[in-house]
């Protein structure tokens, strides 16, 4: 059985108009107060017109839901993404990041822009609850935590769509995400007896490790009895993980190395497995196709084109998509 079927963009749009959303995360319960995903009661304006997201992953999601809401990016767009999204996106200011790892935010610039709301897309845990409270205290702007875990993406999209008044758009994106999750569940049922094993090379904190089992993969670093079938290179802007692998190959990766089963994770507009990022919707299918080419067929470049058309309403030239998907 092959799992290359995808819900067409037109079908997604039609379903978005007729289906009623089912919320399992607490939706806004009044025009002025919401309960966010760490249980905080947050007063918000009646109308939200300007949003600062604390991370690039959050900004990419806000921009997908409603580009007019986003005040700025957290890091500069790559040349490829600047070209793809056009001058409107590229013209937004860089405001910096404020998350568990980085605090590069330009507080003065954010204050001048007067956001109605700060969105912190992250794991809904105590550290992020504390961070949201610190951000709100510093900026004096309502700050909410939104669950960024992979399997929560459809629910979080619908919840934000309700909050921002773009329910139809959010429903279309959520259906796309649910279709991806459904295909991967079918794949896991087919491969659960003999899952492929992967050896990670590079900084594993830069990826969402939960996406590996979702794509039907086992991580050999967590099970010393396994031999890797595939090697996944996590790119690094400073050092060369591939050179380090060749120089000192670990025993668990030797079989995959000998067979040339080495794959480098795409990184435009950010690495496709970045924690909390909607790019994981492309990344998990890229992983599945890498691990099970006979079962999970598909063209990563075409998948990226499809994702960009659904989420950002742009058509990416095939030559650009091939380069981004590391196929040429």
mmCIF file of C-alpha atoms in Angstrom:
data_model
loop_
_atom_site.group_PDB
_atom_site.id
_atom_site.type_symbol
_atom_site.label_atom_id
_atom_site.label_comp_id
_atom_site.label_asym_id
_atom_site.label_seq_id
_atom_site.Cartn_x
_atom_site.Cartn_y
_atom_site.Cartn_z
ATOM 1 C CA UNK A 1 0.000 0.000 0.000
ATOM 2 C CA UNK A 2 1.288 3.470 -0.889
ATOM 3 C CA UNK A 3 0.543 6.670 0.951
ATOM 4 C CA UNK A 4 1.194 9.354 -1.650
ATOM 5 C CA UNK A 5 -2.430 10.542 -1.800
ATOM 6 C CA UNK A 6 -2.976 14.091 -0.627
ATOM 7 C CA UNK A 7 -6.160 16.086 -0.106
ATOM 8 C CA UNK A 8 -6.182 18.616 -2.972
ATOM 9 C CA UNK A 9 -6.024 22.286 -2.076
ATOM 10 C CA UNK A 10 -9.456 22.924 -3.600
ATOM 11 C CA UNK A 11 -11.027 20.126 -1.560
ATOM 12 C CA UNK A 12 -9.507 21.519 1.616
ATOM 13 C CA UNK A 13 -11.009 24.915 0.869
ATOM 14 C CA UNK A 14 -14.449 23.406 0.232
ATOM 15 C CA UNK A 15 -14.372 21.390 3.439
ATOM 16 C CA UNK A 16 -13.322 24.516 5.309
ATOM 17 C CA UNK A 17 -16.557 26.204 4.286
ATOM 18 C CA UNK A 18 -18.881 23.411 5.376
ATOM 19 C CA UNK A 19 -17.339 21.599 8.320
ATOM 20 C CA UNK A 20 -17.914 22.643 11.903
ATOM 21 C CA UNK A 21 -14.779 22.774 14.023
ATOM 22 C CA UNK A 22 -14.468 20.638 17.152
ATOM 23 C CA UNK A 23 -12.291 22.241 19.811
ATOM 24 C CA UNK A 24 -10.431 20.169 22.358
ATOM 25 C CA UNK A 25 -8.334 23.076 23.570
ATOM 26 C CA UNK A 26 -10.200 25.761 25.504
ATOM 27 C CA UNK A 27 -11.457 28.396 23.037
ATOM 28 C CA UNK A 28 -11.946 32.057 23.932
ATOM 29 C CA UNK A 29 -14.910 32.095 26.333
ATOM 30 C CA UNK A 30 -15.792 35.798 26.178
ATOM 31 C CA UNK A 31 -15.004 38.771 23.978
ATOM 32 C CA UNK A 32 -12.471 40.077 26.491
ATOM 33 C CA UNK A 33 -10.907 37.140 28.331
ATOM 34 C CA UNK A 34 -9.405 33.862 27.173
ATOM 35 C CA UNK A 35 -7.826 30.881 28.879
ATOM 36 C CA UNK A 36 -4.537 30.127 27.153
ATOM 37 C CA UNK A 37 -2.922 26.708 26.816
ATOM 38 C CA UNK A 38 -1.147 26.841 30.171
ATOM 39 C CA UNK A 39 -4.385 27.761 31.954
ATOM 40 C CA UNK A 40 -3.757 31.488 32.363
ATOM 41 C CA UNK A 41 -6.725 33.849 32.223
ATOM 42 C CA UNK A 42 -5.655 36.663 29.897
ATOM 43 C CA UNK A 43 -7.717 39.802 29.175
ATOM 44 C CA UNK A 44 -7.433 40.750 25.497
ATOM 45 C CA UNK A 45 -8.788 43.538 23.270
ATOM 46 C CA UNK A 46 -12.112 43.089 21.491
ATOM 47 C CA UNK A 47 -10.295 43.298 18.154
ATOM 48 C CA UNK A 48 -6.798 41.996 17.540
ATOM 49 C CA UNK A 49 -5.113 43.785 14.657
ATOM 50 C CA UNK A 50 -1.404 43.662 15.543
ATOM 51 C CA UNK A 51 0.515 40.650 16.870
ATOM 52 C CA UNK A 52 4.098 40.080 17.975
ATOM 53 C CA UNK A 53 5.110 36.408 18.085
ATOM 54 C CA UNK A 54 8.067 35.544 20.312
ATOM 55 C CA UNK A 55 9.729 33.143 17.842
ATOM 56 C CA UNK A 56 10.120 32.704 14.098
ATOM 57 C CA UNK A 57 7.993 29.554 14.326
ATOM 58 C CA UNK A 58 5.195 31.596 15.866
ATOM 59 C CA UNK A 59 5.591 34.354 13.294
ATOM 60 C CA UNK A 60 5.384 31.879 10.406
ATOM 61 C CA UNK A 61 2.122 30.522 11.828
ATOM 62 C CA UNK A 62 0.601 33.969 12.387
ATOM 63 C CA UNK A 63 1.588 35.008 8.863
ATOM 64 C CA UNK A 64 -0.049 31.873 7.457
ATOM 65 C CA UNK A 65 -3.299 32.582 9.301
ATOM 66 C CA UNK A 66 -3.455 36.304 8.497
ATOM 67 C CA UNK A 67 -0.418 38.177 7.126
ATOM 68 C CA UNK A 68 -1.912 41.538 8.070
ATOM 69 C CA UNK A 69 -1.639 40.728 11.785
ATOM 70 C CA UNK A 70 2.108 40.154 11.963
ATOM 71 C CA UNK A 71 4.189 43.152 13.056
ATOM 72 C CA UNK A 72 7.592 41.699 12.219
ATOM 73 C CA UNK A 73 9.888 38.705 11.983
ATOM 74 C CA UNK A 74 12.173 37.422 14.710
ATOM 75 C CA UNK A 75 15.109 36.812 12.395
ATOM 76 C CA UNK A 76 15.717 38.052 8.876
ATOM 77 C CA UNK A 77 14.116 35.981 6.135
ATOM 78 C CA UNK A 78 16.466 33.886 4.024
ATOM 79 C CA UNK A 79 16.987 35.186 0.469
ATOM 80 C CA UNK A 80 14.888 32.270 -0.848
ATOM 81 C CA UNK A 81 11.980 32.987 1.507
ATOM 82 C CA UNK A 82 12.196 36.726 0.890
ATOM 83 C CA UNK A 83 11.897 36.017 -2.836
ATOM 84 C CA UNK A 84 9.053 33.519 -2.385
ATOM 85 C CA UNK A 85 6.866 35.620 -0.072
ATOM 86 C CA UNK A 86 7.518 38.920 -1.822
ATOM 87 C CA UNK A 87 8.123 42.503 -0.816
ATOM 88 C CA UNK A 88 5.303 42.748 1.733
ATOM 89 C CA UNK A 89 6.773 40.003 3.910
ATOM 90 C CA UNK A 90 10.352 41.078 3.264
ATOM 91 C CA UNK A 91 9.513 44.637 4.253
ATOM 92 C CA UNK A 92 8.500 43.716 7.798
ATOM 93 C CA UNK A 93 11.016 44.718 10.484
ATOM 94 C CA UNK A 94 13.151 42.239 12.414
ATOM 95 C CA UNK A 95 12.024 42.484 16.047
ATOM 96 C CA UNK A 96 14.046 39.705 17.642
ATOM 97 C CA UNK A 97 13.195 36.580 19.611
ATOM 98 C CA UNK A 98 12.102 35.978 23.188
ATOM 99 C CA UNK A 99 11.917 32.296 24.102
ATOM 100 C CA UNK A 100 13.609 29.767 26.392
ATOM 101 C CA UNK A 101 16.875 29.889 24.420
ATOM 102 C CA UNK A 102 17.196 33.433 23.113
ATOM 103 C CA UNK A 103 16.294 36.949 24.187
ATOM 104 C CA UNK A 104 17.241 39.149 21.260
ATOM 105 C CA UNK A 105 13.985 41.103 21.187
ATOM 106 C CA UNK A 106 14.186 44.851 20.610
ATOM 107 C CA UNK A 107 11.863 45.913 23.420
ATOM 108 C CA UNK A 108 11.789 49.559 22.373
ATOM 109 C CA UNK A 109 10.848 48.730 18.795
ATOM 110 C CA UNK A 110 8.117 46.324 19.893
ATOM 111 C CA UNK A 111 6.737 48.961 22.271
ATOM 112 C CA UNK A 112 6.652 51.571 19.490
ATOM 113 C CA UNK A 113 4.606 49.213 17.293
ATOM 114 C CA UNK A 114 1.959 48.742 20.033
ATOM 115 C CA UNK A 115 0.956 45.099 19.476
ATOM 116 C CA UNK A 116 -2.485 44.129 20.715
ATOM 117 C CA UNK A 117 -1.252 40.666 21.651
ATOM 118 C CA UNK A 118 1.948 38.668 22.141
ATOM 119 C CA UNK A 119 1.796 35.004 21.037
ATOM 120 C CA UNK A 120 4.255 32.518 22.533
ATOM 121 C CA UNK A 121 4.031 29.298 20.493
ATOM 122 C CA UNK A 122 5.663 26.665 22.692
ATOM 123 C CA UNK A 123 5.264 23.564 24.790
ATOM 124 C CA UNK A 124 2.564 24.310 27.379
ATOM 125 C CA UNK A 125 4.664 23.736 30.498
ATOM 126 C CA UNK A 126 5.645 25.602 33.658
ATOM 127 C CA UNK A 127 8.802 27.233 32.214
ATOM 128 C CA UNK A 128 6.783 28.699 29.337
ATOM 129 C CA UNK A 129 4.046 29.790 31.708
ATOM 130 C CA UNK A 130 6.680 31.687 33.682
ATOM 131 C CA UNK A 131 8.184 33.129 30.507
ATOM 132 C CA UNK A 132 4.789 34.368 29.304
ATOM 133 C CA UNK A 133 4.231 36.114 32.615
ATOM 134 C CA UNK A 134 7.686 37.711 32.411
ATOM 135 C CA UNK A 135 7.047 38.927 28.855
ATOM 136 C CA UNK A 136 3.675 40.356 29.812
ATOM 137 C CA UNK A 137 5.153 42.119 32.838
ATOM 138 C CA UNK A 138 8.007 43.608 30.787
ATOM 139 C CA UNK A 139 5.961 44.755 27.786
ATOM 140 C CA UNK A 140 2.640 45.473 29.464
ATOM 141 C CA UNK A 141 0.919 43.643 26.604
ATOM 142 C CA UNK A 142 -1.409 40.612 26.903
ATOM 143 C CA UNK A 143 0.674 37.481 26.301
ATOM 144 C CA UNK A 144 -0.674 34.003 25.599
ATOM 145 C CA UNK A 145 0.943 30.573 25.370
ATOM 146 C CA UNK A 146 -0.257 28.494 22.415
ATOM 147 C CA UNK A 147 0.478 24.759 22.284
ATOM 148 C CA UNK A 148 3.079 24.209 19.569
ATOM 149 C CA UNK A 149 3.429 20.433 19.914
ATOM 150 C CA UNK A 150 3.108 18.668 16.578
ATOM 151 C CA UNK A 151 -0.075 16.704 17.157
ATOM 152 C CA UNK A 152 -1.751 19.797 18.675
ATOM 153 C CA UNK A 153 -1.219 21.892 15.537
ATOM 154 C CA UNK A 154 -4.728 21.413 14.084
ATOM 155 C CA UNK A 155 -6.377 22.333 17.392
ATOM 156 C CA UNK A 156 -4.069 25.291 17.962
ATOM 157 C CA UNK A 157 -4.722 26.607 14.448
ATOM 158 C CA UNK A 158 -8.478 26.480 14.969
ATOM 159 C CA UNK A 159 -8.144 28.120 18.376
ATOM 160 C CA UNK A 160 -6.114 31.007 16.964
ATOM 161 C CA UNK A 161 -8.507 31.280 14.035
ATOM 162 C CA UNK A 162 -11.342 31.779 16.498
ATOM 163 C CA UNK A 163 -9.298 34.358 18.364
ATOM 164 C CA UNK A 164 -8.299 36.298 15.239
ATOM 165 C CA UNK A 165 -11.631 36.029 13.441
ATOM 166 C CA UNK A 166 -10.243 33.938 10.554
ATOM 167 C CA UNK A 167 -12.008 30.660 11.306
ATOM 168 C CA UNK A 168 -12.422 29.528 7.684
ATOM 169 C CA UNK A 169 -8.745 30.051 6.921
ATOM 170 C CA UNK A 170 -7.708 28.277 10.125
ATOM 171 C CA UNK A 171 -10.019 25.370 9.348
ATOM 172 C CA UNK A 172 -8.410 24.885 5.929
ATOM 173 C CA UNK A 173 -4.915 24.785 7.445
ATOM 174 C CA UNK A 174 -6.045 22.492 10.257
ATOM 175 C CA UNK A 175 -7.533 20.032 7.760
ATOM 176 C CA UNK A 176 -4.243 19.939 5.886
ATOM 177 C CA UNK A 177 -2.425 19.146 9.134
ATOM 178 C CA UNK A 178 -4.958 16.458 10.057
ATOM 179 C CA UNK A 179 -4.559 14.834 6.651
ATOM 180 C CA UNK A 180 -0.799 14.641 7.235
ATOM 181 C CA UNK A 181 -1.281 13.103 10.684
ATOM 182 C CA UNK A 182 -3.741 10.566 9.283
ATOM 183 C CA UNK A 183 -1.342 9.412 6.551
ATOM 184 C CA UNK A 184 1.463 9.009 9.071
ATOM 185 C CA UNK A 185 -0.741 6.986 11.399
ATOM 186 C CA UNK A 186 -1.466 4.570 8.535
ATOM 187 C CA UNK A 187 2.262 4.314 7.830
ATOM 188 C CA UNK A 188 3.081 3.562 11.478
ATOM 189 C CA UNK A 189 0.515 0.787 11.563
ATOM 190 C CA UNK A 190 2.197 -0.782 8.531
ATOM 191 C CA UNK A 191 5.754 -0.507 9.879
ATOM 192 C CA UNK A 192 5.412 -0.889 13.656
ATOM 193 C CA UNK A 193 6.931 -4.393 13.656
ATOM 194 C CA UNK A 194 10.134 -3.300 11.888
ATOM 195 C CA UNK A 195 10.560 0.479 12.215
ATOM 196 C CA UNK A 196 13.483 2.079 10.426
ATOM 197 C CA UNK A 197 16.263 3.383 12.668
ATOM 198 C CA UNK A 198 17.975 6.742 12.253
ATOM 199 C CA UNK A 199 21.258 8.139 13.564
ATOM 200 C CA UNK A 200 21.258 11.897 14.163
ATOM 201 C CA UNK A 201 24.375 13.906 13.388
ATOM 202 C CA UNK A 202 24.445 17.460 14.712
ATOM 203 C CA UNK A 203 22.644 19.381 17.436
ATOM 204 C CA UNK A 204 19.486 17.378 18.162
ATOM 205 C CA UNK A 205 18.049 20.232 20.273
ATOM 206 C CA UNK A 206 17.388 22.031 16.984
ATOM 207 C CA UNK A 207 14.751 19.500 15.959
ATOM 208 C CA UNK A 208 11.523 18.201 17.450
ATOM 209 C CA UNK A 209 12.518 14.664 18.433
ATOM 210 C CA UNK A 210 8.849 13.708 18.796
ATOM 211 C CA UNK A 211 8.556 13.839 15.008
ATOM 212 C CA UNK A 212 10.796 10.777 14.639
ATOM 213 C CA UNK A 213 8.327 8.219 16.067
ATOM 214 C CA UNK A 214 5.463 10.070 14.371
ATOM 215 C CA UNK A 215 7.217 9.359 11.060
ATOM 216 C CA UNK A 216 7.738 5.716 12.085
ATOM 217 C CA UNK A 217 11.424 6.050 12.998
ATOM 218 C CA UNK A 218 13.486 4.845 15.948
ATOM 219 C CA UNK A 219 16.405 6.915 17.253
ATOM 220 C CA UNK A 220 19.464 4.687 17.663
ATOM 221 C CA UNK A 221 20.979 7.090 20.194
ATOM 222 C CA UNK A 222 18.238 6.051 22.608
ATOM 223 C CA UNK A 223 18.665 2.314 21.928
ATOM 224 C CA UNK A 224 22.247 1.053 21.709
ATOM 225 C CA UNK A 225 21.089 -2.320 20.341
ATOM 226 C CA UNK A 226 19.975 -0.769 17.034
ATOM 227 C CA UNK A 227 21.928 -0.291 13.829
ATOM 228 C CA UNK A 228 20.953 2.805 11.877
ATOM 229 C CA UNK A 229 19.271 2.366 8.495
ATOM 230 C CA UNK A 230 19.533 6.092 7.778
ATOM 231 C CA UNK A 231 21.764 8.971 8.866
ATOM 232 C CA UNK A 232 20.141 12.378 9.324
ATOM 233 C CA UNK A 233 22.428 15.411 9.141
ATOM 234 C CA UNK A 234 21.176 18.423 11.112
ATOM 235 C CA UNK A 235 22.869 21.402 9.411
ATOM 236 C CA UNK A 236 24.889 23.816 11.520
ATOM 237 C CA UNK A 237 25.932 27.327 10.427
ATOM 238 C CA UNK A 238 29.273 27.088 12.253
ATOM 239 C CA UNK A 239 30.571 23.528 12.110
ATOM 240 C CA UNK A 240 30.303 20.741 9.535
ATOM 241 C CA UNK A 241 28.480 17.726 11.055
ATOM 242 C CA UNK A 242 29.096 15.625 7.933
ATOM 243 C CA UNK A 243 32.864 16.084 8.153
ATOM 244 C CA UNK A 244 32.771 15.085 11.815
ATOM 245 C CA UNK A 245 30.766 11.969 10.902
ATOM 246 C CA UNK A 246 33.271 10.884 8.240
ATOM 247 C CA UNK A 247 36.240 11.617 10.476
ATOM 248 C CA UNK A 248 34.960 9.549 13.381
ATOM 249 C CA UNK A 249 32.022 7.334 12.317
ATOM 250 C CA UNK A 250 30.144 5.789 15.260
ATOM 251 C CA UNK A 251 29.635 1.999 15.107
ATOM 252 C CA UNK A 252 25.838 2.347 15.079
ATOM 253 C CA UNK A 253 25.996 4.474 11.927
ATOM 254 C CA UNK A 254 28.515 2.374 9.984
ATOM 255 C CA UNK A 255 25.957 0.299 8.051
ATOM 256 C CA UNK A 256 24.045 3.366 6.850
ATOM 257 C CA UNK A 257 27.315 5.114 6.054
ATOM 258 C CA UNK A 258 28.560 2.185 3.971
ATOM 259 C CA UNK A 259 25.268 2.086 2.056
ATOM 260 C CA UNK A 260 25.252 5.840 1.433
ATOM 261 C CA UNK A 261 21.989 6.375 3.301
ATOM 262 C CA UNK A 262 22.855 9.920 4.394
ATOM 263 C CA UNK A 263 20.293 12.722 4.266
ATOM 264 C CA UNK A 264 20.624 16.409 5.108
ATOM 265 C CA UNK A 265 17.633 18.166 6.619
ATOM 266 C CA UNK A 266 16.304 21.072 4.511
ATOM 267 C CA UNK A 267 16.507 24.445 6.252
ATOM 268 C CA UNK A 268 14.398 26.977 4.302
ATOM 269 C CA UNK A 269 12.656 28.977 5.675
ATOM 270 C CA UNK A 270 13.889 27.197 8.811
ATOM 271 C CA UNK A 271 14.863 23.582 9.366
ATOM 272 C CA UNK A 272 11.903 21.400 8.566
ATOM 273 C CA UNK A 273 11.811 19.797 12.021
ATOM 274 C CA UNK A 274 12.191 22.963 14.126
ATOM 275 C CA UNK A 275 10.298 22.610 17.427
ATOM 276 C CA UNK A 276 6.840 24.237 17.300
ATOM 277 C CA UNK A 277 7.131 25.039 13.575
ATOM 278 C CA UNK A 278 4.429 24.373 10.995
ATOM 279 C CA UNK A 279 7.302 23.366 8.679
ATOM 280 C CA UNK A 280 7.223 20.036 10.539
ATOM 281 C CA UNK A 281 4.197 19.203 8.385
ATOM 282 C CA UNK A 282 6.606 19.047 5.450
ATOM 283 C CA UNK A 283 9.451 17.637 7.539
ATOM 284 C CA UNK A 284 7.630 14.567 8.835
ATOM 285 C CA UNK A 285 6.617 13.551 5.326
ATOM 286 C CA UNK A 286 10.190 14.131 4.185
ATOM 287 C CA UNK A 287 11.320 11.812 7.018
ATOM 288 C CA UNK A 288 8.743 9.176 6.112
ATOM 289 C CA UNK A 289 9.710 9.232 2.447
ATOM 290 C CA UNK A 290 13.402 9.032 3.418
ATOM 291 C CA UNK A 291 12.809 6.019 5.668
ATOM 292 C CA UNK A 292 10.170 4.145 3.651
ATOM 293 C CA UNK A 293 10.526 5.067 -0.044
ATOM 294 C CA UNK A 294 8.696 1.905 -1.084
ATOM 295 C CA UNK A 295 5.687 2.648 1.109
ATOM 296 C CA UNK A 296 5.530 6.417 1.427
ATOM 297 C CA UNK A 297 6.141 7.792 -2.020
ATOM 298 C CA UNK A 298 6.293 11.438 -2.872
ATOM 299 C CA UNK A 299 8.435 14.216 -4.207
ATOM 300 C CA UNK A 300 9.787 16.460 -1.394
ATOM 301 C CA UNK A 301 10.054 19.440 -3.733
ATOM 302 C CA UNK A 302 6.452 19.027 -4.880
ATOM 303 C CA UNK A 303 5.371 18.618 -1.262
ATOM 304 C CA UNK A 304 7.094 21.883 -0.360
ATOM 305 C CA UNK A 305 5.352 23.585 -3.283
ATOM 306 C CA UNK A 306 1.999 22.273 -2.073
ATOM 307 C CA UNK A 307 2.658 23.373 1.515
ATOM 308 C CA UNK A 308 3.636 26.891 0.440
ATOM 309 C CA UNK A 309 0.566 27.219 -1.757
ATOM 310 C CA UNK A 310 -1.779 26.120 1.035
ATOM 311 C CA UNK A 311 -0.173 28.039 3.904
ATOM 312 C CA UNK A 312 1.181 31.139 2.141
ATOM 313 C CA UNK A 313 -0.782 31.229 -1.129
ATOM 314 C CA UNK A 314 2.359 31.461 -3.250
ATOM 315 C CA UNK A 315 3.583 29.296 -6.110
ATOM 316 C CA UNK A 316 7.197 28.280 -5.665
ATOM 317 C CA UNK A 317 9.075 27.635 -8.940
ATOM 318 C CA UNK A 318 10.128 23.997 -9.208
ATOM 319 C CA UNK A 319 13.785 24.964 -9.587
ATOM 320 C CA UNK A 320 13.614 26.844 -6.272
ATOM 321 C CA UNK A 321 11.699 24.027 -4.572
ATOM 322 C CA UNK A 322 14.266 21.463 -5.734
ATOM 323 C CA UNK A 323 17.086 23.553 -4.309
ATOM 324 C CA UNK A 324 15.300 24.048 -0.980
ATOM 325 C CA UNK A 325 14.459 20.335 -0.706
ATOM 326 C CA UNK A 326 18.151 19.550 -1.395
ATOM 327 C CA UNK A 327 17.369 17.597 -4.544
ATOM 328 C CA UNK A 328 19.785 19.386 -6.857
#
